[in-house]
Structures are given as structure tokens and as C-alpha cells.
Amino acid sequence: MLSFTIRRLLLAIPTLLFISLVIFLLLEASPGDPLGDVPLTVPPEVRERMRAALGLGEPWPIRYVLWLKQFFWVEPLHWFDQIFGTGFAADMQRIISFQSRSPVFDVIAQRVPQTLTVVGMSYVVGILIAIPIGILSAYKQYSWFDQIGTFVSMIGFSMPTFFTGVVLIIIFGVNLQWFPSVYDTTLVVRDFDSFLAQMRQMIMPVTVLALYNAAQISRFMRSSMLDNLGQDYVRTARAKGLSEKVVVLKHVLRNSLIPVVTVIALGLPAVFGGAIITEQVFKVNGLGQLLITAIHGNDIPMVLTLTFIFAILIVVFTLIADILYGVLDPRIRYD
Amino acid sequence: MKLRTVLMGAVASLTMAPAAFAERGSDGQLGLIMWQAPTTMHPYLSGGTKEVIASSLTLEPLAGYDAEGTMYPRLAAELPTLENGGLAEDMMSVTWKLRDDIKWSDGTPFTADDVVFTADYCMDPDGGCSQLAKFEGITSIEAIDPQTVKISFASARPDPFSAFVGSQSPILQKAQFADCTGANAPTCTEQNFNPVGTGPFRVTQFLTNDTITLEANPEYRDPAKPAFATVLVKGGGDAAGAARSVLETGEFDYAWNTQLAPDVIAGMEAAGRGKVTAAFGSLVERIHVNLTDPSSSLPADERSTAAHPHPFLSDPAVRKALSMAIDRELLVEIGYGSAGQPTCNYVPAPEAWASENTECLTQDIEGANAMLDEAGWVKGGDGVREKDGVRLSMLFQTSVNAVRQDFQALIKQWWSEIGVETELKTVDASVFFGSDAGSPDTLQKFYADVQMYADNFDGNNPAPYLGKHTCANAPSPANQWQGEGISRFCDPEYDRMVSELEGILDAGERAEMGRTMNDMLTKDSNAIIPLVYRGTASAHANSLQGVQLNAWDSEIWNVADWSRAAE
Amino acid sequence: MTDTTKDTILTAAAGNAATPAASGPPVVPPTKNRSQWADVWRQFRSHRGAMVALVLLVGIILFVSIGPLLWRIDPTFVDIRARNQGFSLAHPFGTDQLGRDLLARLMAGGQVSIAVGLTAMGIAIVIGSLIGVVAGYFRRLDGPLMRVTELFLALPLLPLLLLMVTLFREPLSQTFGSAFGIFLLIVSAIGATSWMQAARIVRGEVLGLKEREFILAARSIGTPSHKMITRHILPNVLSPIMVAATLGIATAIITESALSFLGLGFPPDFPTWGRLLYDAVDQMVLYPARVIFPGVLISLTVLCVNYIGDGLRDAMDPRIRGR
């Protein structure tokens, strides 16, 4: 397993380089203009000058290599400087966003906390709800619990968040006035009151997202449990006189986790990608909102950097999933 | 008895207090919500309306426009005129006298050097300044003394007030931006996000595309203002969410650009917390008719160019009929409510420039049908008119926007009633308004027969706006599709008038010629079919006093005067 | 889960032909297949939830396909005097802000949404299962295929769709006509960008599956790879595929609406369920019916497909069959 992991990690480098090139070319080729937001009152000659100031006059291979250098050399150097107070990267140009003209990584760093608290929390809540529901639904297939669970999760999944989010805002934000409809990103948790305020503003976005995530995970959990509950080894285990709890939670659950691990491993990088629509509805302004405004503004350095970090996470998490498969089912070997 | 009198006196003075002793910072926090979040505090780097509005909390120009579109001095002591010698007789230069009591928010005095520096900053060839057009034709700009700046032009200027007038071109502090000129401009993140200004507030924290927090500027020239101690500018979400947070939940005091269907607004206003108001500048929603052939069977570099006239839209009768079939009153009622007025004009304001052009305001389907009959367009079996094998079948494109999609559906219906078949298409706004020469879906490429959008002009001089529609300025491969004559309108007489207009100095004459040109584009040729004169709509809480929407300048131009009404 | 064929082989390998589930030897597929599908159908019919769902889904499909023939108002016809009307005889479901008939729009919208949902889901599931099975089964292809999957997972969706639309909208509209061309574009765009999860899940299952005893047994008697996959591997990964498919329909219907309001989908006056829902969100408080109808229809369709999937899964499982 160790040699497999090392081999995969080495292979990840060319893979990621290739992915970054494909993303860059895709962004280059897709239509759009970083100056799309500039009013029509600005004449074309001035636009041309503004475009040149963004560095768009250079041919694409130069811009791509420049980005690679900035991402893999300048940025790490800059962090090194930050930590050790050195000055290696003092005169080097960091990756600069077209829209805000500020270093891309600084903006990302601003956005990570709210995305992790809201989207991350919703994912954790979703998993914590989904796995017990999935197990119980499968164990008591077609019971009332299962029927209601199926019903709620399918509705939770088929209703888009642009709808459920607004419904929650109208009920709990406007009519009952229990929770704020606008998320305050500048809120710092210092004492119990600010902690309560943070909880209040998190409840609605976390609920919406957790419902959506839980629906998906619980369906996979249920179907996989059902598959395994009918297997011969379950009968054997029961015949051996193992308690029902041990049979279900140890043997069946472990064997049922492979699809669930896959889904969660694909979902965790998505946590970093933020939740575009939910963040918009509740004005959370995390990474999802950052990505979508950058895409709309054709902010190539920002989109490229964000999607590339996302790609790194995907590669890492698929690797983790592959390793976990081997742990869950020792028969799976990769060499 | 005595005690009671004293008590009554105390009560009386308490109720009087807010009005009588308004003082800086007494009204707590002002909450602004801008659903399109500002990306920077520096209008010269972005040029977007949202950045101009955000930066107007901090930065100020020499003169601004008030709600009626009249200029008034801000950092200037007075407006330059011929009488006070500010304007040269030959209109070749303008001399600004600056106020001597202005301090930057860091306590240093504001001087003419800052003004000169700002001009140098924007005119730097490597800087990519978005307001460069405002500095066009300036040959020199010099500080005669610390309170006097002289701007000289290459030729006589009928409108010498473009640089440093209006929130798009405010004054930057030289000390802060001295190292940020030219190619360095974008790297000065700290300065761009936290500009030192002369305005009522100064930035305490700037989170791009998210939240800006500001506090009252301790050096602001009026010691009693601003009434608010802090400002929170929150970005994100959509127009409906922003309006809801002001009108229904009361979490914010002011929401920018709440363009929503009138019945939705009315429903939210019913909560009684606030209202939506609109201000009218020069924004007109219109349909541009493509006078050239956008057919995809043509080679890419001849499509939508003057090389091929449009098969049927080159017929003036068809264009006229398209305009006649539209009920502009109804469009306003459905899409804009009090934030719109029906119009037939390309230039709707200022008043002197607005033509008496009201003929199109009444819908006339019968008349349009008769006109098409007369022009030889005969209805076929499917109800679509044709002549010589050419069917009146069009592609109608616009950007993605709920109101525009309703307009498309309505107009399609009316046009079907005069025998014109319409296919609708929408394009994402960032593609449509982006001038990417490689994309087929841009406004400039115009690979459609008609398209709808809105445009306006800066300040109160419509001449450059009218000047867009010359023959040479039609987008084509020759100018990398960057031209501004979107309709491909081409009339030598019009071209002549555009160049003549530049030389006229008399305001009355200029306006008269402008009206003629407006009529040539609209009712005479119907190359442009104006629909709605649009206001900018914003919501504000009832408890917020002093809001006076302004479409000629930053809409929160008088934020220093805002205060909270006593409950 | 297991299937008949697997049992047959297992029992054959064990030299025990008395297991009731093994209804016949695998060498006579035609007759056996027929009886197997009849069995499946019999079992399916006994699944009450699945039968109700099937009837409902057929009802929805009839509503959107036959409905417009009976209710002949043009869904794009604007009758501005009749705007924002409640329920009436002329407009049983009321009208929208431009006076378009909501019933007609729901029917027309349903055609598109169901067609897009089913087709895009189908494309995604076929690609996903194919790549997943191949990657999981053939070790040599695992690496390259999974790297491709990672690439697709990493691609930003929106620029990709913008690019696809820019490149292909005109040629497709010219070849296949405007509406069908855009339909093709949308389903292939959604399909091509949503197969990755199914592929990863199927691969994960296959990796474990191919080390199981019955597969080893089948391999030891020389079963060729394509038969191994169609007979033994695929039937055993059916249930996660089923779940992915049900969830895929919901995602495709919603994604389609997202495409429309980005200007990438059907023409703006062309209704779809997702779009009707999205357009009505702002007016939800004033006219709740406008969000309720499309919302209920989307959920109902997804629920029906889910229950049918459950029923099918149970019916195909010989252990449950006959219980």
C-alpha cells in the first residue's frame, strides 16, 4: 500500500500539471471579457489600455508559464517570508486578481473561514444524519421510518437550494424574525453572545445544505446496506450467534461503506469549492461566491487558482478513497 | 409645580435634541447592501458603477452633480465660469480654485499638487485607467499655487468639465499613491482598498467582493457631519434579497439597485419599513435594429458588416412598423413601475437636449399592418409576411435579466400580430457586454437581427454618446469589433453633424443639433427603437433621512447629510 | 444483492443443483430470459410503492404529452389583460405575470424537463457505468481512466458549458433545427459533466466485487471478459447505479434550469419546470401557486423514479423475489 501511495503521488504531479493546462486553455477559449462589467460609457480605446494593463496583451503560453511560476515558486516563497520574516519574494509579482487587483491567495484566505464553517459544518451534519438514517432505513426496509426517510430525502434532493433557501428566509427571517437573512462575515466569535449570533446566522444555510447532502448520502448508504444484508455471510454471522448489533454495525456496515466513502470523498473537495447558490441566497460570500463572481467577471487568475486548488484536493481525496477501499475490503489490492 | 415645569422643560429639550444638536457619529451604524459587491475602492482601476458608489463614501471630486444634474462645487471653492475668470474666453483652459479648509483623513492638507498628481496617475500610459476618456484632450495641468489648478486643452472645449467632475474621477492623495503610478497601479492593494480621502467616511476594513466597514472621517470639513459613526457595506446575494433586507426585515438601511417587478416591490413595501425610489439620469432601454445582414451563411468577417445590407430590416417601413407595434406604456407598467417612463428618445435628458418626440408612445398595430401591406409585405399561410421570398423572421437577443425576458415575450407577441416571426435568444450578461472579439454572442458582434439593452452617458454632455453612431464607428473586423455604432447606422449627413457638434460652443445651438441627431437615429430611421427611460431604483428604510437619489453622479452623493430619524 | 446467473454458477460450481433460486441452467438464455423478466415483472407488481409510482409517472408523462393536445392554449401566448389571474375555468391553474396560461406552460415545460432529465441521466449513467466497470475490472486501464475522471471533476463547469454553447449552438441548430439542436446540446452538456460520480462509485464496487469467490469461480471456468462484465459484474453494481440514476434525474432537471437562466439553454420564452420554479421564486409570497406546481411536479417525478428504482432493484434480486 505504501509503494502504491508513493507511486500515485508521483503520478499526481504530471496529472495536475496537465489539468492546470487544460483549465487554463478552457478559460482562454471560453467566451467572456474581464472588462464586461465596465460601463459602455468607457470607449473602446480605453478598454484596450485597461486590457493591456491586466497583462492580456501577452500570448497565452507566456501567461500560462508565468502563472505556473507564480503558483509554484512565488507564492510558496511569499509564505516562507511571512513565517520567517525573510525577504526572498519581496520584488516578485504574486498572482493578482483581475477584478480586485489584489493577491488571489489573500482573498482566498479571507473566504476560507466562512466556507469551512458553513459548508463544512453542513457536510458534517449531513453525514451524521445520513449514515444512521441510511442504516435504519435499510435494516427496517419499507417500515414507516424508511418510507418517511425516503420521502423527505428525495424531496430534499429534488428541491433546488435557490428555492428552499428563499422559503426558509421568508418563514424564519421575514415572518418569524428568528434568524438574520443576511450572513455577517465580519462577526468574530469572542464571547457567548457572539457565539449565539454566529449560531443564529448559520442555522438556515447549514440546514439547507445539510438536507441536500444528507439526502444523497443516505440513499447510497441505504442501497448498499440492503445489498449486503441479503448476503450469505450475514446469515453465517447470525448463525454463529453474533448479536444483531454486531452483525449490522460491524460486518454489514463495514462492507457497505465503499460507495458511501466514494460519495463523501467526492463531496469533501466540493466543501472547499463552496456552495454557490446557497452562499448567494444567504450572502455568506465564501469560496463559492468568490468562484462564481470570478467566472462572471472572467477573472482568469482567480478562477484558475481556485479550480487548481480544487483539482489538487480532488486528486488527494480520490487517493484517500482508494486507500480506504483497501482498508474496508482487504481483498482489494492495487499492485 | 416647580418640579413639573422643570421636568417638562427637560422632556421638551430631549425631543428637540436630534434636530438641534446633530453631531458627528451620533446615529450609530448605517447599513448599505449592494448585491453586486464592490471589488475595490478605487474607481480609476475598475470603472464599474458599484466601485464608483462605494468609493464615493471616501473620495471626492472637485465638483459633483446634484439630483437635478446641476454641477455644484465640492472640493473646489466655486465653479469656474467666464465671469469669475475660471473659464478662458477661448475655452482652451479652465482654472479651478480649491477650498483651503480641506484635510485628508490622515490630517494632512489637501492641495493643488494632489489634483495634478491624480491627472498624471490616470494619464500614465501604462496604468490602464478606466476614466482616461475624461482626461482626453488635456495638454497640461499645473498647480499655479496650492489652491489653484489650471487645466489646458489642445482645442476649444464646449464642455471643459469632464476631469475631476463627478464621482467617477475623484482626487487621490499624492502622498499615498506616489509609488503606485503606471505599471505599479495594480500592485498597490493596500492603497487601492484603503484610499485616504476627503469624504465623510474612511475605510477601516475592506474585504473585496464582500464587506466594507467605514467610520466617520475625523477630519471631515463639517464638524457636525456625518451623522453616522460607522458604515457597513455588505455585498452578495441578489436584488430581491437586498430589497427584502431593507423593506421586510429591516436589517439594512439602504439597498442599491433593487430592480424588481413592480408588484414584487409593492408586496415588500407593504411591510411598512421602507420604500423604493427612483432617479432618472440618461439611461434608456432600447432595441437596436441590425441594418446589416447577420446571416450565418456569410463568411465570418462579412457577417453583420456594411458589406451586406439586411435583407428586410434595411426597409424603413419594416423598422417603422416594428416600432409602431410596441406598447411602451405597458412595458413600463410590467417591468419598471415608477422606475421607468415610456420614451421615443435616444437622448432623454438633459431637458434642452430631449426632443419633442412622442409619436411612438401610442401603439398602432393596425397602422403597422397597413404600412407593411403598402410596402408589399404580404402575409403567408402561416401568418408571417414575406416579399420576394424573404420572410419577416428575426432573431431577437438580449442579456439574461428577468425584466428583459418579459419584454422579449411581450414584444414577440406584438410583432407576431403584425406578421413578424421572432425567435428569442438570451446571452449571459458577462458575455453579452464583454467585448471579447472571439465570442459570437457579444453586443458588438450583433449576430442577430434585433437586440435590446440599456445605455447612458456620463455627466450631462450627450455629445460623445451621439457621436457613437458614425459610419466608421460601426463594429467590424477592421476595428476588431470594438466599434460603438451598434446598429451599423451610416448616414454621411449624420457624420457631418457629429464633427460639427464638436466645434459648436453655444449651449443652445448644441442642444438643438443634438435633438436633430436624436430624431435621425430614432423616429426618422428607426435604427434605434427606444422603449423605456429608466431610472435607477434603490430601496431605503423609512428611518433613514436625507436620501435624495441621484442618477447623474454616485447615487449616495449626499451620504454626509444622511441621518436617522428619531423613532 | 445477487442475480440468478451468479447463483447458478455458484451452485453449479458447488455441485449442488437443488437451490430453488437457480431456475435453469445458464446455457439456454432465450427461454430463461423470458421467464426471468416475467418473474421480475411479477415481483415488481407485488411492490405496492413501485406500482403506485409507476402509475403516477405514466400519469405525469401522459399529462405532459397528451395534455397539450387536449388543452390547446399556446404556452408562449401572451394575453396581457389576463395577467396574474387566479384559478378560473379559462385558466385552471391561473396565469403568470404576462398572462400566459400556467397549465399549458406546465405541460410544455414537463415535456422538456422529463426528456432532458431522463436523457441526460441516461447519458451520464451509461458513460459513468462503462468507465467505472472498465476501470475497476481491467487493472491496466484503471490509472488512465481515473486520471480522466479527476480531470473532468476538476474542470470548472460554467466556462466549459459557455464554451460548448459558443462552439456548438449554431452548427447544431442548423443541422437539427433550433429546438432539437439545443436539446441535444443541453443533454450532452449535462451528461458529459455529470458522469464522474457514477464512475467512481461503480469502480469502487467493482474493485471489491472482482475479488469475490463467484467471480473467481467464473473466471476459473474461462468466462470471457465481456460476458463476465455483462453477466456478473453489472448486475451486482445495479443498486448504486440505480441510486445514482434517481439522483441524476433531479440534478439534470435543476441543472437545465440553471443553464436557461445563464442564457445557455432553451429560448427564454420556452418553459421548463426548473425555469418556471426559478422565475417564480421572487413572486413566491404573492403567488404561491406558481412555485408550488412546478416544485411538486419535479419532486413527484423524482420520487416516482426513485420508487420504481426500488421496486426494480427488489424485483431483480432473486433472494427477495418470491418472498
XYZ file of N, CA and C in Angstrom, chain C residues 241-315:
225
model
N -25.985 2.076 -9.041
C -26.275 2.763 -10.305
C -27.704 3.308 -10.274
N -28.601 2.494 -9.743
C -29.998 2.897 -9.624
C -30.115 4.179 -8.799
N -29.428 4.203 -7.654
C -29.486 5.397 -6.805
C -28.907 6.588 -7.555
N -27.752 6.377 -8.186
C -27.137 7.480 -8.922
C -28.082 7.978 -10.009
N -28.825 7.048 -10.631
C -29.736 7.449 -11.697
C -30.884 8.301 -11.160
N -31.463 7.863 -10.041
C -32.583 8.652 -9.492
C -32.111 10.048 -9.120
N -30.963 10.093 -8.422
C -30.467 11.407 -8.042
C -30.097 12.204 -9.295
N -29.627 11.488 -10.319
C -29.199 12.153 -11.556
C -30.337 12.865 -12.251
N -31.544 12.293 -12.214
C -32.683 12.949 -12.867
C -32.960 14.285 -12.213
N -32.988 14.282 -10.871
C -33.254 15.537 -10.172
C -32.188 16.564 -10.523
N -30.929 16.125 -10.495
C -29.856 17.064 -10.798
C -29.996 17.605 -12.220
N -30.327 16.721 -13.169
C -30.406 17.170 -14.563
C -31.522 18.190 -14.744
N -32.671 17.968 -14.082
C -33.781 18.917 -14.239
C -33.380 20.283 -13.687
N -32.716 20.274 -12.531
C -32.313 21.548 -11.937
C -31.183 22.193 -12.752
N -30.225 21.380 -13.203
C -29.130 21.943 -13.989
C -29.656 22.587 -15.266
N -30.651 21.955 -15.867
C -31.217 22.531 -17.090
C -31.718 23.941 -16.804
N -32.419 24.100 -15.656
C -32.935 25.442 -15.369
C -31.783 26.407 -15.133
N -30.706 25.902 -14.491
C -29.553 26.779 -14.274
C -28.983 27.220 -15.618
N -28.943 26.293 -16.571
C -28.431 26.656 -17.896
C -29.310 27.714 -18.538
N -30.634 27.558 -18.401
C -31.513 28.540 -19.057
C -31.297 29.922 -18.482
N -31.187 30.000 -17.119
C -31.067 31.363 -16.652
C -29.661 31.902 -16.767
N -28.746 31.102 -17.253
C -27.452 31.651 -17.659
C -27.467 31.994 -19.143
N -28.630 31.800 -19.783
C -28.707 32.122 -21.201
C -28.106 31.034 -22.065
N -27.879 29.848 -21.493
C -27.237 28.790 -22.264
C -28.241 27.753 -22.732
N -29.459 27.858 -22.260
C -30.400 26.786 -22.548
C -31.362 27.132 -23.670
N -32.590 26.715 -23.477
C -33.627 26.954 -24.463
C -33.944 28.439 -24.536
N -34.626 28.870 -25.629
C -35.012 30.285 -25.705
C -35.804 30.687 -24.463
N -35.726 31.964 -24.086
C -36.256 32.385 -22.785
C -37.766 32.203 -22.630
N -38.533 32.198 -23.703
C -39.977 32.048 -23.523
C -40.402 30.586 -23.499
N -39.440 29.710 -23.636
C -39.684 28.280 -23.689
C -39.745 27.765 -22.254
N -40.886 27.304 -21.766
C -40.935 26.932 -20.349
C -40.309 25.574 -20.078
N -39.692 25.436 -18.927
C -39.324 24.124 -18.392
C -39.664 24.193 -16.909
N -39.786 23.065 -16.253
C -40.192 23.089 -14.843
C -39.206 23.865 -13.990
N -37.932 23.568 -14.192
C -36.921 24.242 -13.376
C -36.990 25.746 -13.563
N -37.212 26.171 -14.802
C -37.250 27.584 -15.103
C -38.501 28.246 -14.528
N -39.635 27.551 -14.637
C -40.873 28.089 -14.058
C -40.677 28.308 -12.564
N -40.029 27.333 -11.917
C -39.791 27.437 -10.488
C -38.879 28.633 -10.199
N -37.797 28.721 -10.955
C -36.827 29.788 -10.701
C -37.460 31.170 -10.910
N -38.190 31.301 -12.024
C -38.781 32.606 -12.337
C -39.789 33.041 -11.283
N -40.409 32.064 -10.616
C -41.480 32.416 -9.693
C -40.984 32.647 -8.275
N -39.689 32.389 -8.020
C -39.200 32.492 -6.645
C -39.395 33.899 -6.077
N -39.125 34.926 -6.908
C -39.299 36.302 -6.417
C -40.750 36.601 -6.054
N -41.675 35.936 -6.750
C -43.094 36.245 -6.533
C -43.768 35.236 -5.618
N -42.930 34.446 -4.949
C -43.445 33.348 -4.132
C -44.500 33.796 -3.112
N -44.250 34.953 -2.486
C -45.168 35.384 -1.439
C -46.500 35.805 -2.039
N -46.444 36.490 -3.188
C -47.673 36.997 -3.790
C -48.470 35.888 -4.465
N -47.777 35.011 -5.182
C -48.468 33.986 -5.968
C -47.854 32.624 -5.681
N -48.172 32.046 -4.499
C -47.505 30.791 -4.124
C -47.768 29.647 -5.107
N -48.906 29.679 -5.796
C -49.220 28.578 -6.707
C -48.138 28.410 -7.762
N -47.527 29.519 -8.157
C -46.543 29.446 -9.236
C -45.281 28.694 -8.859
N -44.930 28.655 -7.585
C -43.784 27.820 -7.218
C -44.244 26.427 -6.827
N -45.459 26.334 -6.280
C -45.904 25.031 -5.780
C -46.064 24.036 -6.929
N -46.738 24.459 -8.009
C -46.990 23.496 -9.095
C -45.700 22.926 -9.687
N -44.802 23.751 -10.205
C -43.585 23.128 -10.764
C -42.778 22.379 -9.700
N -42.754 22.916 -8.473
C -41.994 22.247 -7.420
C -42.539 20.860 -7.152
N -43.870 20.759 -7.017
C -44.482 19.461 -6.751
C -44.225 18.504 -7.910
N -44.336 19.016 -9.131
C -44.145 18.119 -10.279
C -42.715 17.579 -10.333
N -41.738 18.453 -10.068
C -40.349 17.972 -10.087
C -40.170 16.898 -9.008
N -40.612 17.213 -7.784
C -40.424 16.260 -6.691
C -41.151 14.958 -6.962
N -42.363 15.087 -7.490
C -43.166 13.898 -7.741
C -42.468 13.000 -8.755
N -41.965 13.600 -9.818
C -41.283 12.805 -10.833
C -40.087 12.087 -10.230
N -39.301 12.840 -9.452
C -38.111 12.223 -8.870
C -38.502 11.113 -7.894
N -39.530 11.376 -7.076
C -39.996 10.350 -6.137
C -40.453 9.100 -6.868
N -41.223 9.300 -7.958
C -41.718 8.152 -8.716
C -40.555 7.328 -9.237
N -39.583 8.015 -9.850
C -38.449 7.286 -10.401
C -37.729 6.537 -9.291
N -37.644 7.158 -8.146
C -36.962 6.517 -7.024
C -37.681 5.241 -6.590
N -39.010 5.323 -6.447
C -39.749 4.131 -6.017
C -39.706 3.047 -7.080
N -39.795 3.459 -8.347
C -39.711 2.452 -9.406
C -38.339 1.777 -9.344
N -37.310 2.608 -9.104
C -35.966 2.050 -8.970
C -35.892 1.039 -7.833
N -36.496 1.406 -6.680
C -36.529 0.490 -5.543
C -37.209 -0.815 -5.913
N -38.346 -0.669 -6.573
C -39.115 -1.855 -6.943
C -38.326 -2.744 -7.880
N -37.678 -2.114 -8.871
C -36.911 -2.867 -9.851
C -35.776 -3.611 -9.164
N -35.114 -2.905 -8.244
C -33.983 -3.489 -7.553
C -34.425 -4.740 -6.793
N -35.536 -4.579 -6.072
C -36.046 -5.729 -5.322
C -36.440 -6.855 -6.255
N -37.093 -6.467 -7.372
C -37.606 -7.484 -8.278
C -36.473 -8.254 -8.940
